[in-house]
Amino acid sequence: MWTSKVPSQQLNNKHQLFKGRLLTVGSALQRHQQQNHWEELLETTPTRSDEEWMQAKAYAELPGPGAWRLLSYFLPGGKLYNTNLIQMNRRMREWYGDIYRLPGLLGKNDVIFTYNPKDFESTYRNEGIWPIRIGLESFTYYRKVIRPDVFGGIGGLVSEQGKSWADIRNKVNPVLMKVQNVRQNLPQIDQISKEFIDKLETLRNTATHTLNADFHEQLKMWAFESISFVALNTRMGLLSDQPDPNAARLAQHMSEFFNYSFTYDVQPSIWPYYQMPEFKKFLKTYDHITEITTNYIEAAIKRFDDAQQSDTKCVLQQLLALNKQVAVVMAMDMLMAGIDTTSSAFVTVLYHLACNPEKQSQLHRELRRILPSCEDALTAENTKNMPYLRACIKEGLRITSITPGNFRITTKDLVLSGYRVPRGTGVLMGVLELSNSDEYFASSAQFVPERWLKSDSDVDVDVKACPEARSRNPFVYLPFGFGPRTCIGKRIAELEMETLLARLLRRYKISWLAETPLQYESTIILSPHGDIRFKFEPHSV
Ligand code: HEM
């Protein structure tokens, strides 16, 4: 059974109510558009009549509040007033159990919340080749309705469904999911990490070893510089004193995009009925991002045309070879999905290492073997064997997955935890809770990278692998999702995080200075927030 143990992070209340509501209220037109878009993907066979289905309990018997009760929870004085999504889910789980239903208000589909890994398995195993995950509607609207001239009717991976999604995904999978192809970027990603550390040195108080700057903001610039190198084959100079002026504008518009997207894609909004002036500003932000990104792509195309033909093609060249519109959409999606995610995940892993000095020392020993001197380069050869570093990343993302739940719309009738769940129902799989449960991970509150090591890992003799401390169930740990719709940026994110962690922890002993544990606010993802202070003391060797 689930233990109601709270993971180490605290969650900020801001915005959560609305996110919770998104799943239950939403705007009628958005809902209508979404349904029109994906309802045609649902299986058309008659309702199941097999034994499992017939013996299962009726859908109506699922625990959960009725519509009015649910609304009353959120009113001032209500039991869930001012709670965030995670707190709301935890309380509801205490009240209703490991599976419960939130009614879809105003005609929106119901959402089943489940904490049973067997349900995760059933949902994923039956998602078919075109899994449905509701994306950001404003993306699709802007690309398909406002700017078909630029995007040629392509909505992008995040928001497309069905065949339109698969057409892009099948094309770009070999470019972005193949480890070797992504790892060809290592020299430049390493160079960017070195520049990040040079910048950190200029911001570091050498007496107190603290930073005179917002570390998380600096990390966003690092993530931006790294992903724009991969997506646009362009160095933006965001870690230098003189960034490319267009890059600085793009960074600004990206940050506006995240705020607007939360307001118009996550919170319920009337924009599909009536476009208020603020929504029009959001469309302008999309315009700016589109204009700057396409200019960078045009400049890169010119550079590629002028350069000598080479056997190795960068990611952008490979995407352009598929189709120019796919390349433009994918490059923009990489920028939009690859900055806050990677920087938030990075802060998370660093925080756990900072709070666990003995694990950090162990990692430092591994890194000294890989980089005898801080100035050495990270290469395809020397990065092959860094099991402890990789285990630290996995363990950090286990304790705090920045995407705490995974979402699908069921395409078939499913039996979940003994209840009949009709096709077309939303299922939210609360994976963060399971990866923080002692039932699946021994001493789950503790940061134990050793649980991810294989017994025969090539680590120091004094490290003891303990793979038995992690569950073999593949559905209880899914920081990048699962199946054909899994995160397409996983390889890139891993490369970036490994490279910068190797450089940072090779060079500094890092400790956590804030008085409270790392806190998170939840917008589109869980994002570190509040007092984020580390100490960076250079190692003597
Ligand atoms: C540590 C960093 C990251 C985490 C934890 C993360 C997590 C996720 C998760 C959980 C999903 C949903 C998967 C599913 O529904 O099964 C997703 C989707 C996606 N991610 Fe990431 N992500 C990260 C970094 C990136 C980066 C760097 C990129 C840029 C290439 C990226 C691009 C995308 C895209 C385009 C999708 C939608 C894929 C689709 O629907 O086909 N992500 N990500």
Coordinates of C-alpha atoms and ligand atoms in Angstrom, one line a residue:
M1 CA 0.0 0.0 0.0
W2 CA 0.9 3.6 -0.4
T3 CA 2.6 5.3 2.5
S4 CA 1.8 8.9 2.8
K5 CA 5.5 9.9 3.2
V6 CA 6.2 13.3 1.8
P7 CA 9.2 13.6 -0.5
S8 CA 11.9 16.0 0.5
Q9 CA 10.7 18.9 -1.5
Q10 CA 8.1 21.3 -0.4
L11 CA 5.7 22.6 -3.0
N12 CA 4.6 26.1 -3.5
N13 CA 0.9 26.8 -3.7
K14 CA 1.0 29.4 -6.5
H15 CA -1.1 28.5 -9.5
Q16 CA -1.8 25.0 -8.5
L17 CA -5.5 25.3 -8.0
F18 CA -5.8 26.3 -11.6
K19 CA -3.8 23.5 -12.9
G20 CA -6.0 21.1 -10.9
R21 CA -9.0 22.8 -12.4
L22 CA -7.7 22.5 -15.9
L23 CA -8.2 18.8 -15.5
T24 CA -11.7 19.2 -14.3
V25 CA -13.1 22.5 -15.7
G26 CA -11.4 23.9 -18.7
S27 CA -13.2 26.0 -21.3
A28 CA -16.0 24.5 -23.3
L29 CA -14.6 25.5 -26.6
Q30 CA -11.1 24.2 -25.9
R31 CA -12.7 21.0 -24.8
H32 CA -14.7 20.9 -27.9
Q33 CA -11.6 21.4 -30.0
Q34 CA -9.6 18.9 -28.1
Q35 CA -12.4 16.3 -28.4
N36 CA -12.9 16.9 -32.0
H37 CA -9.2 16.4 -32.5
W38 CA -8.7 13.2 -30.7
E39 CA -12.1 11.5 -30.4
E40 CA -11.7 10.1 -33.9
L41 CA -8.6 8.2 -32.5
L42 CA -10.6 6.1 -30.1
E43 CA -11.2 2.5 -30.8
T44 CA -14.5 1.9 -32.6
T45 CA -15.1 -1.7 -31.6
P46 CA -18.3 -2.4 -29.5
T47 CA -17.9 -2.0 -25.7
R48 CA -16.0 -5.0 -24.2
S49 CA -18.0 -8.0 -23.1
D50 CA -15.1 -10.3 -22.0
E51 CA -14.9 -11.8 -18.6
E52 CA -12.5 -9.3 -17.1
W53 CA -14.8 -6.4 -18.1
M54 CA -18.0 -8.1 -17.1
Q55 CA -16.6 -8.9 -13.6
A56 CA -15.2 -5.5 -13.0
K57 CA -17.0 -2.9 -10.9
A58 CA -19.1 -0.3 -12.7
Y59 CA -17.5 3.0 -13.6
A60 CA -20.1 4.8 -11.5
E61 CA -18.8 3.0 -8.4
L62 CA -15.3 4.6 -8.7
P63 CA -14.7 6.7 -5.5
G64 CA -14.5 10.4 -5.9
P65 CA -16.4 13.6 -5.3
G66 CA -19.4 14.7 -7.3
A67 CA -19.2 17.8 -9.4
W68 CA -20.7 20.2 -6.7
R69 CA -18.6 18.7 -3.9
L70 CA -15.5 19.1 -6.0
L71 CA -16.3 22.7 -6.7
S72 CA -17.0 23.3 -3.0
Y73 CA -13.5 22.0 -2.1
F74 CA -11.9 24.9 -4.0
L75 CA -14.1 27.7 -2.7
P76 CA -12.8 29.9 0.1
G77 CA -13.0 27.9 3.3
G78 CA -13.2 24.6 1.3
K79 CA -11.0 21.7 2.2
L80 CA -8.7 22.2 -0.8
Y81 CA -8.8 26.0 -1.0
N82 CA -5.3 27.3 -1.8
T83 CA -3.7 23.9 -2.1
N84 CA -1.4 23.0 -4.9
L85 CA -1.9 20.1 -7.3
I86 CA 0.4 17.8 -5.4
Q87 CA -1.2 18.6 -2.1
M88 CA -4.6 18.3 -3.6
N89 CA -3.8 14.9 -5.0
R90 CA -2.3 13.7 -1.7
R91 CA -5.3 14.7 0.2
M92 CA -7.7 13.2 -2.2
R93 CA -5.7 10.0 -2.2
E94 CA -6.1 9.9 1.6
W95 CA -9.8 10.5 1.3
Y96 CA -10.6 8.3 -1.7
G97 CA -7.8 5.7 -2.1
D98 CA -5.4 4.7 -4.8
I99 CA -7.9 5.2 -7.6
Y100 CA -10.4 7.9 -7.8
R101 CA -12.4 9.9 -10.3
L102 CA -12.7 13.6 -10.7
P103 CA -15.8 14.5 -12.8
G104 CA -15.3 16.5 -15.9
L105 CA -17.3 19.7 -15.4
L106 CA -19.0 21.6 -18.2
G107 CA -18.9 18.5 -20.4
K108 CA -15.2 17.9 -20.1
N109 CA -14.0 14.3 -19.9
D110 CA -13.5 12.8 -16.4
V111 CA -10.0 12.2 -15.2
I112 CA -9.1 9.1 -13.2
F113 CA -6.2 9.6 -10.8
T114 CA -4.4 6.3 -10.1
Y115 CA -1.4 5.3 -8.0
N116 CA -1.5 1.6 -9.0
P117 CA 1.4 0.6 -11.2
K118 CA -0.7 -2.2 -12.7
D119 CA -3.0 0.6 -14.0
F120 CA 0.0 2.4 -15.5
E121 CA 1.0 -0.7 -17.3
S122 CA -2.5 -1.3 -18.6
T123 CA -2.8 2.3 -19.8
Y124 CA 0.6 2.3 -21.5
R125 CA 0.3 -1.2 -22.9
N126 CA -3.0 -0.3 -24.5
E127 CA -2.1 3.2 -25.8
G128 CA -1.5 1.9 -29.3
I129 CA 0.9 3.4 -31.8
W130 CA -0.6 6.9 -31.5
P131 CA -0.9 7.7 -27.8
I132 CA -3.0 10.7 -26.9
R133 CA -1.6 13.3 -24.5
I134 CA -3.4 16.6 -24.4
G135 CA -0.9 19.3 -25.4
L136 CA -0.7 23.0 -25.4
E137 CA -3.7 24.2 -27.5
S138 CA -2.3 27.7 -28.2
F139 CA 0.7 26.1 -30.0
T140 CA -1.6 24.3 -32.4
Y141 CA -3.8 27.4 -32.8
Y142 CA -0.9 29.7 -33.6
R143 CA 0.8 27.3 -36.0
K144 CA -2.2 25.9 -37.8
V145 CA -4.7 28.8 -37.8
I146 CA -2.5 32.0 -37.5
R147 CA 0.7 31.0 -39.4
P148 CA 0.1 28.2 -41.8
D149 CA 2.4 30.1 -44.1
V150 CA 5.3 29.3 -41.9
F151 CA 4.4 25.9 -40.4
G152 CA 2.5 24.4 -43.4
G153 CA -0.2 22.9 -41.1
I154 CA 2.3 21.2 -38.8
G155 CA 1.3 21.6 -35.1
G156 CA 4.4 20.1 -33.6
L157 CA 5.1 17.0 -31.4
V158 CA 3.8 18.5 -28.1
S159 CA 0.3 19.2 -29.4
E160 CA -0.4 17.0 -32.4
Q161 CA -2.3 13.7 -32.1
G162 CA -2.8 10.7 -34.2
K163 CA -1.2 10.3 -37.7
S164 CA -0.1 14.0 -37.8
W165 CA 1.9 13.4 -34.6
A166 CA 3.3 10.1 -35.8
D167 CA 4.4 11.6 -39.2
I168 CA 6.7 14.0 -37.4
R169 CA 7.8 11.7 -34.6
N170 CA 8.7 8.9 -37.0
K171 CA 10.8 11.3 -39.0
V172 CA 12.7 12.9 -36.1
N173 CA 13.2 9.8 -33.8
P174 CA 16.3 8.7 -35.6
V175 CA 17.8 12.2 -35.3
L176 CA 17.0 12.9 -31.7
M177 CA 16.7 9.5 -30.0
K178 CA 19.8 7.9 -31.3
V179 CA 22.5 8.2 -28.6
Q180 CA 25.4 8.3 -31.0
N181 CA 23.8 11.0 -33.1
V182 CA 23.1 13.2 -30.1
R183 CA 26.5 12.6 -28.6
Q184 CA 28.3 14.0 -31.6
N185 CA 27.5 17.4 -29.9
L186 CA 29.6 16.6 -26.9
P187 CA 32.6 18.8 -27.7
Q188 CA 30.4 21.9 -28.1
I189 CA 28.2 21.0 -25.1
D190 CA 31.4 20.6 -23.1
Q191 CA 32.7 24.0 -24.3
I192 CA 29.4 25.6 -23.2
S193 CA 29.8 23.9 -19.8
K194 CA 33.3 25.3 -19.5
E195 CA 32.0 28.8 -20.4
F196 CA 29.3 28.4 -17.7
I197 CA 32.0 27.7 -15.1
D198 CA 34.1 30.6 -16.3
K199 CA 31.0 32.8 -15.8
L200 CA 30.4 31.3 -12.4
E201 CA 33.9 32.2 -11.4
T202 CA 33.3 35.8 -12.2
L203 CA 30.1 35.7 -10.1
R204 CA 31.6 33.8 -7.2
N205 CA 32.7 35.6 -4.1
T206 CA 36.1 34.0 -3.4
A207 CA 35.9 34.6 0.3
T208 CA 32.4 33.2 1.0
H209 CA 32.2 30.9 -2.1
T210 CA 28.7 32.1 -2.7
L211 CA 27.3 33.5 -5.9
N212 CA 26.4 37.2 -6.4
A213 CA 23.7 36.1 -8.9
D214 CA 20.6 33.9 -9.2
F215 CA 22.0 30.5 -9.9
H216 CA 18.8 29.1 -11.4
E217 CA 18.6 32.0 -13.9
Q218 CA 22.2 31.4 -14.8
L219 CA 21.4 27.7 -15.4
K220 CA 18.5 28.7 -17.7
M221 CA 21.0 30.6 -19.8
W222 CA 23.2 27.5 -19.9
A223 CA 20.3 25.3 -20.9
F224 CA 19.3 27.9 -23.5
E225 CA 22.8 28.2 -25.0
S226 CA 23.1 24.3 -25.1
I227 CA 19.7 23.6 -26.7
S228 CA 20.1 26.4 -29.2
F229 CA 23.4 25.0 -30.3
V230 CA 21.7 21.6 -30.9
A231 CA 18.5 23.0 -32.4
L232 CA 19.8 25.9 -34.4
N233 CA 23.5 25.1 -34.8
T234 CA 24.1 28.6 -33.4
R235 CA 26.1 29.9 -30.5
M236 CA 24.0 32.6 -28.8
G237 CA 26.7 34.0 -26.5
L238 CA 24.3 34.0 -23.6
L239 CA 27.0 33.1 -21.2
S240 CA 29.2 36.0 -22.4
D241 CA 29.1 39.7 -21.6
Q242 CA 27.9 40.4 -25.1
P243 CA 25.2 38.0 -26.2
D244 CA 23.9 38.2 -29.7
P245 CA 21.1 40.9 -29.4
N246 CA 18.6 38.6 -31.1
A247 CA 19.5 35.9 -28.7
A248 CA 18.8 38.1 -25.7
R249 CA 15.4 39.1 -27.3
L250 CA 14.7 35.4 -27.9
A251 CA 15.5 34.5 -24.3
Q252 CA 13.1 37.3 -23.1
H253 CA 10.3 36.1 -25.4
M254 CA 10.9 32.5 -24.3
S255 CA 10.4 33.5 -20.7
E256 CA 7.2 35.4 -21.7
F257 CA 6.0 32.3 -23.6
F258 CA 6.3 30.2 -20.4
N259 CA 4.2 32.6 -18.4
Y260 CA 1.6 33.1 -21.1
S261 CA 1.4 29.4 -21.8
F262 CA 0.6 28.8 -18.2
T263 CA -2.2 31.3 -18.3
Y264 CA -3.7 30.3 -21.6
D265 CA -2.9 26.6 -21.9
V266 CA -3.0 25.4 -18.3
Q267 CA -5.4 27.7 -16.6
P268 CA -9.0 27.7 -17.9
S269 CA -9.4 30.6 -20.4
I270 CA -12.0 32.1 -22.6
W271 CA -9.5 32.8 -25.4
P272 CA -11.1 30.3 -27.8
Y273 CA -14.3 32.3 -27.6
Y274 CA -12.9 35.8 -27.2
Q275 CA -9.4 36.9 -27.7
M276 CA -8.6 39.5 -25.0
P277 CA -5.8 42.0 -25.6
E278 CA -3.4 40.0 -23.3
F279 CA -3.9 36.9 -25.5
K280 CA -3.1 39.0 -28.5
K281 CA 0.2 39.9 -26.8
F282 CA 0.8 36.1 -26.4
L283 CA 0.3 35.7 -30.2
K284 CA 2.8 38.5 -30.7
T285 CA 5.3 36.6 -28.5
Y286 CA 4.8 33.6 -30.7
D287 CA 5.4 35.9 -33.7
H288 CA 8.7 37.1 -32.2
I289 CA 9.9 33.6 -31.4
T290 CA 9.0 32.4 -34.9
E291 CA 10.7 35.3 -36.6
I292 CA 13.9 35.1 -34.6
T293 CA 14.1 31.3 -34.8
T294 CA 13.4 31.2 -38.6
N295 CA 16.1 33.9 -39.1
Y296 CA 18.6 31.8 -37.2
I297 CA 17.6 28.8 -39.3
E298 CA 17.9 30.8 -42.6
A299 CA 21.4 32.0 -41.5
A300 CA 22.4 28.4 -40.7
I301 CA 21.1 27.2 -44.1
K302 CA 23.3 29.8 -45.7
R303 CA 26.3 28.7 -43.7
F304 CA 25.7 25.1 -44.6
D305 CA 25.4 26.0 -48.3
D306 CA 28.6 27.9 -48.2
A307 CA 30.6 25.3 -46.2
Q308 CA 32.3 22.3 -47.7
Q309 CA 30.2 19.2 -47.8
S310 CA 31.0 17.0 -44.8
D311 CA 30.0 13.4 -44.0
T312 CA 28.8 14.3 -40.5
K313 CA 25.6 16.4 -40.5
C314 CA 24.5 18.3 -37.4
V315 CA 21.0 17.9 -35.9
L316 CA 19.6 20.9 -37.8
Q317 CA 21.1 19.7 -41.1
Q318 CA 19.5 16.3 -40.5
L319 CA 16.1 17.9 -39.7
L320 CA 16.3 20.1 -42.8
A321 CA 17.0 17.1 -44.9
L322 CA 13.7 15.7 -43.8
N323 CA 11.6 18.8 -44.5
K324 CA 12.2 22.4 -43.8
Q325 CA 8.8 23.0 -42.0
V326 CA 9.5 20.0 -39.8
A327 CA 12.9 21.4 -39.0
V328 CA 11.5 24.8 -38.1
V329 CA 8.7 23.3 -35.9
M330 CA 11.1 20.9 -34.2
A331 CA 13.8 23.5 -33.5
M332 CA 11.2 25.7 -31.9
D333 CA 9.8 22.8 -29.9
M334 CA 13.3 21.9 -28.7
L335 CA 13.8 25.5 -27.4
M336 CA 10.4 25.6 -25.8
A337 CA 10.6 22.2 -24.1
G338 CA 14.3 22.1 -23.4
I339 CA 15.2 25.1 -21.2
D340 CA 13.1 25.0 -18.1
T341 CA 13.0 21.2 -18.0
T342 CA 16.8 20.7 -18.1
S343 CA 17.7 23.6 -15.8
S344 CA 15.1 22.5 -13.2
A345 CA 16.2 18.9 -13.3
F346 CA 19.8 20.0 -13.0
V347 CA 19.1 22.1 -9.9
T348 CA 17.3 19.1 -8.4
V349 CA 20.2 16.7 -8.9
L350 CA 22.7 19.2 -7.7
Y351 CA 20.6 19.9 -4.6
H352 CA 20.6 16.2 -3.7
L353 CA 24.3 15.9 -4.2
A354 CA 24.9 19.1 -2.1
C355 CA 22.8 17.6 0.7
N356 CA 24.7 14.3 0.6
P357 CA 28.4 15.1 0.9
E358 CA 29.6 11.5 1.1
K359 CA 27.9 10.7 -2.2
Q360 CA 29.4 13.8 -3.7
S361 CA 32.9 12.8 -2.6
Q362 CA 32.3 9.4 -4.2
L363 CA 31.3 11.1 -7.4
H364 CA 34.4 13.4 -7.2
R365 CA 36.6 10.3 -7.0
E366 CA 35.0 9.0 -10.2
L367 CA 35.4 12.4 -11.9
R368 CA 39.0 12.7 -11.0
R369 CA 39.6 9.5 -12.9
I370 CA 37.7 10.8 -15.9
L371 CA 39.2 14.3 -15.7
P372 CA 42.7 14.1 -14.0
S373 CA 42.9 17.9 -14.6
C374 CA 39.9 20.3 -14.6
E375 CA 41.2 21.5 -17.9
D376 CA 41.0 18.1 -19.7
A377 CA 38.3 17.7 -22.3
L378 CA 35.3 15.4 -21.9
T379 CA 35.4 13.0 -24.9
A380 CA 33.4 10.1 -26.3
E381 CA 36.0 7.8 -24.8
N382 CA 36.4 9.1 -21.3
T383 CA 32.6 9.7 -20.8
K384 CA 31.8 6.0 -21.6
N385 CA 32.5 4.9 -18.1
M386 CA 30.8 7.2 -15.5
P387 CA 28.3 4.9 -13.8
Y388 CA 28.2 6.8 -10.6
L389 CA 27.4 10.2 -12.3
R390 CA 24.6 8.6 -14.2
A391 CA 23.3 6.9 -11.1
C392 CA 23.3 10.3 -9.3
I393 CA 21.1 11.8 -12.0
K394 CA 18.7 8.9 -12.0
E395 CA 18.4 9.0 -8.2
G396 CA 17.9 12.8 -8.1
L397 CA 15.1 12.5 -10.7
R398 CA 13.6 9.6 -8.7
I399 CA 13.2 11.7 -5.6
T400 CA 11.9 14.7 -7.5
S401 CA 10.7 14.0 -11.0
I402 CA 10.0 17.5 -12.4
T403 CA 7.0 16.0 -14.2
P404 CA 5.2 14.4 -11.3
G405 CA 2.4 12.7 -13.2
N406 CA 2.0 11.3 -16.7
F407 CA -1.2 11.8 -18.6
R408 CA -3.0 9.8 -21.3
I409 CA -6.4 9.6 -22.8
T410 CA -7.5 6.0 -23.0
T411 CA -8.2 4.8 -26.5
K412 CA -9.7 1.5 -25.5
D413 CA -12.1 0.4 -22.7
L414 CA -9.8 -0.6 -19.8
V415 CA -10.2 -2.3 -16.4
L416 CA -8.2 -0.2 -14.0
S417 CA -7.9 -1.3 -10.4
G418 CA -11.0 -3.5 -10.9
Y419 CA -13.2 -0.7 -12.4
R420 CA -14.5 -0.4 -15.9
V421 CA -13.0 2.7 -17.5
P422 CA -14.5 3.7 -20.8
R423 CA -12.4 4.8 -23.8
G424 CA -11.8 8.5 -24.0
T425 CA -11.2 9.0 -20.2
G426 CA -8.3 10.9 -19.0
V427 CA -5.9 8.9 -16.8
L428 CA -3.3 10.7 -14.6
M429 CA -0.6 8.3 -13.4
G430 CA 0.9 9.6 -10.1
V431 CA 4.4 8.3 -10.7
L432 CA 6.2 10.7 -8.3
E433 CA 4.3 9.1 -5.4
L434 CA 5.4 5.6 -6.4
S435 CA 9.0 6.5 -6.9
N436 CA 8.9 8.0 -3.4
S437 CA 7.3 4.9 -1.8
D438 CA 9.2 2.4 0.3
E439 CA 7.1 -0.3 -1.3
Y440 CA 9.1 0.1 -4.5
F441 CA 12.4 1.8 -3.3
A442 CA 14.0 0.8 0.0
S443 CA 14.6 3.8 2.2
S444 CA 13.0 5.9 -0.5
A445 CA 13.5 9.2 1.2
Q446 CA 17.3 8.7 1.1
F447 CA 19.5 9.7 -1.9
V448 CA 21.1 6.4 -2.7
P449 CA 22.7 6.4 -6.2
E450 CA 24.0 2.9 -5.5
R451 CA 20.6 1.5 -6.2
W452 CA 21.0 2.3 -9.9
L453 CA 24.4 0.6 -10.2
K454 CA 24.8 -2.9 -11.6
S455 CA 26.6 -5.3 -9.4
D456 CA 29.4 -5.5 -11.9
S457 CA 29.7 -1.8 -12.5
D458 CA 33.2 -0.5 -12.9
V459 CA 33.1 1.8 -9.8
D460 CA 35.5 2.2 -7.0
V461 CA 35.9 -0.8 -4.7
D462 CA 34.5 1.0 -1.8
V463 CA 31.1 1.6 -3.6
K464 CA 28.6 -1.1 -3.0
A465 CA 26.0 -1.5 -5.7
C466 CA 22.6 -2.2 -4.2
P467 CA 20.2 -2.8 -7.2
E468 CA 17.9 -4.7 -4.8
A469 CA 17.0 -1.3 -3.3
R470 CA 15.0 -0.4 -6.5
S471 CA 11.9 -2.0 -7.9
R472 CA 12.2 -4.0 -11.1
N473 CA 8.8 -2.7 -12.1
P474 CA 9.5 -0.4 -15.0
F475 CA 6.3 1.7 -14.3
V476 CA 7.3 3.1 -10.9
Y477 CA 10.1 5.4 -12.2
L478 CA 9.3 7.3 -15.4
P479 CA 10.9 10.8 -15.3
F480 CA 10.8 11.0 -19.1
G481 CA 7.5 9.3 -19.7
F482 CA 7.0 6.0 -21.5
G483 CA 6.4 4.4 -24.8
P484 CA 6.2 5.9 -28.3
R485 CA 5.4 9.3 -26.9
T486 CA 8.2 9.4 -24.4
C487 CA 10.3 12.6 -24.2
I488 CA 12.2 13.1 -27.4
G489 CA 14.8 15.3 -25.7
K490 CA 15.8 12.7 -23.2
R491 CA 19.2 12.0 -24.8
I492 CA 19.9 15.7 -25.2
A493 CA 19.0 16.5 -21.6
E494 CA 21.1 13.6 -20.3
L495 CA 24.1 14.7 -22.4
E496 CA 23.8 18.3 -21.1
M497 CA 23.3 17.4 -17.5
E498 CA 26.1 14.8 -17.4
T499 CA 28.5 17.3 -19.0
L500 CA 27.9 20.2 -16.7
L501 CA 27.6 18.0 -13.5
A502 CA 31.0 16.4 -14.4
R503 CA 32.6 19.8 -14.8
L504 CA 31.0 21.4 -11.8
L505 CA 31.6 18.6 -9.3
R506 CA 35.1 17.9 -10.6
R507 CA 35.9 21.5 -9.7
Y508 CA 33.9 22.4 -6.7
K509 CA 32.8 20.9 -3.4
I510 CA 29.1 22.1 -3.4
S511 CA 27.0 22.5 -0.3
W512 CA 23.4 23.7 0.3
L513 CA 23.2 27.0 2.2
A514 CA 19.5 27.7 2.3
E515 CA 17.8 27.0 5.6
T516 CA 14.8 25.2 4.1
P517 CA 14.9 22.2 1.7
L518 CA 14.7 23.1 -2.0
Q519 CA 11.1 24.2 -2.8
Y520 CA 9.2 23.9 -6.0
E521 CA 6.4 25.7 -7.7
S522 CA 4.4 23.9 -10.2
T523 CA 3.5 25.5 -13.5
I524 CA 3.9 23.3 -16.6
I525 CA 6.5 21.4 -14.7
L526 CA 7.8 21.4 -11.1
S527 CA 10.3 24.3 -11.0
P528 CA 12.7 25.0 -8.2
H529 CA 11.7 28.2 -6.5
G530 CA 12.5 30.4 -3.5
D531 CA 15.8 30.4 -1.7
I532 CA 18.2 28.5 -3.9
R533 CA 21.7 29.0 -2.5
F534 CA 24.7 26.8 -3.0
K535 CA 28.3 27.2 -1.8
F536 CA 31.0 26.5 -4.4
E537 CA 34.4 25.7 -2.8
P538 CA 37.1 24.8 -5.3
H539 CA 38.7 21.4 -4.7
S540 CA 42.4 21.5 -4.0
V541 CA 43.0 18.5 -6.3
Ligands
HEM1 C1 15.5 16.6 -17.7 C2 14.8 17.2 -18.7 C3 13.5 16.7 -19.3 C4 12.5 16.0 -18.7 C5 12.4 15.5 -17.2 C6 11.5 15.8 -19.7 C7 10.3 15.1 -19.5 C8 9.3 14.9 -20.4 C9 8.1 14.1 -20.2 C10 7.7 13.4 -18.9 C11 7.4 14.1 -21.4 C12 6.1 13.4 -21.6 C13 6.4 12.0 -22.1 C14 5.2 11.1 -22.2 O1 4.0 11.6 -22.3 O2 5.3 9.9 -22.2 C15 8.2 14.9 -22.3 C16 7.8 15.2 -23.6 C17 8.5 15.9 -24.5 N1 9.8 16.5 -24.3 FE1 10.9 16.4 -22.6 N2 11.8 16.4 -20.8 C18 13.1 17.0 -20.6 C19 13.9 17.6 -21.6 C20 13.5 17.9 -22.9 C21 14.4 18.5 -23.8 C22 15.8 19.0 -23.6 C23 13.7 18.6 -25.0 C24 14.2 19.1 -26.3 C25 14.4 18.4 -27.3 C26 12.4 18.0 -24.7 C27 11.3 17.9 -25.7 C28 10.2 17.2 -25.5 C29 9.1 17.0 -26.5 C30 9.1 17.7 -27.9 C31 8.1 16.2 -25.9 C32 6.8 15.8 -26.6 C33 7.1 14.4 -27.2 C34 5.9 13.8 -28.0 O3 4.8 14.1 -27.5 O4 6.1 13.1 -28.9 N3 12.3 17.6 -23.4 N4 9.3 15.4 -21.7

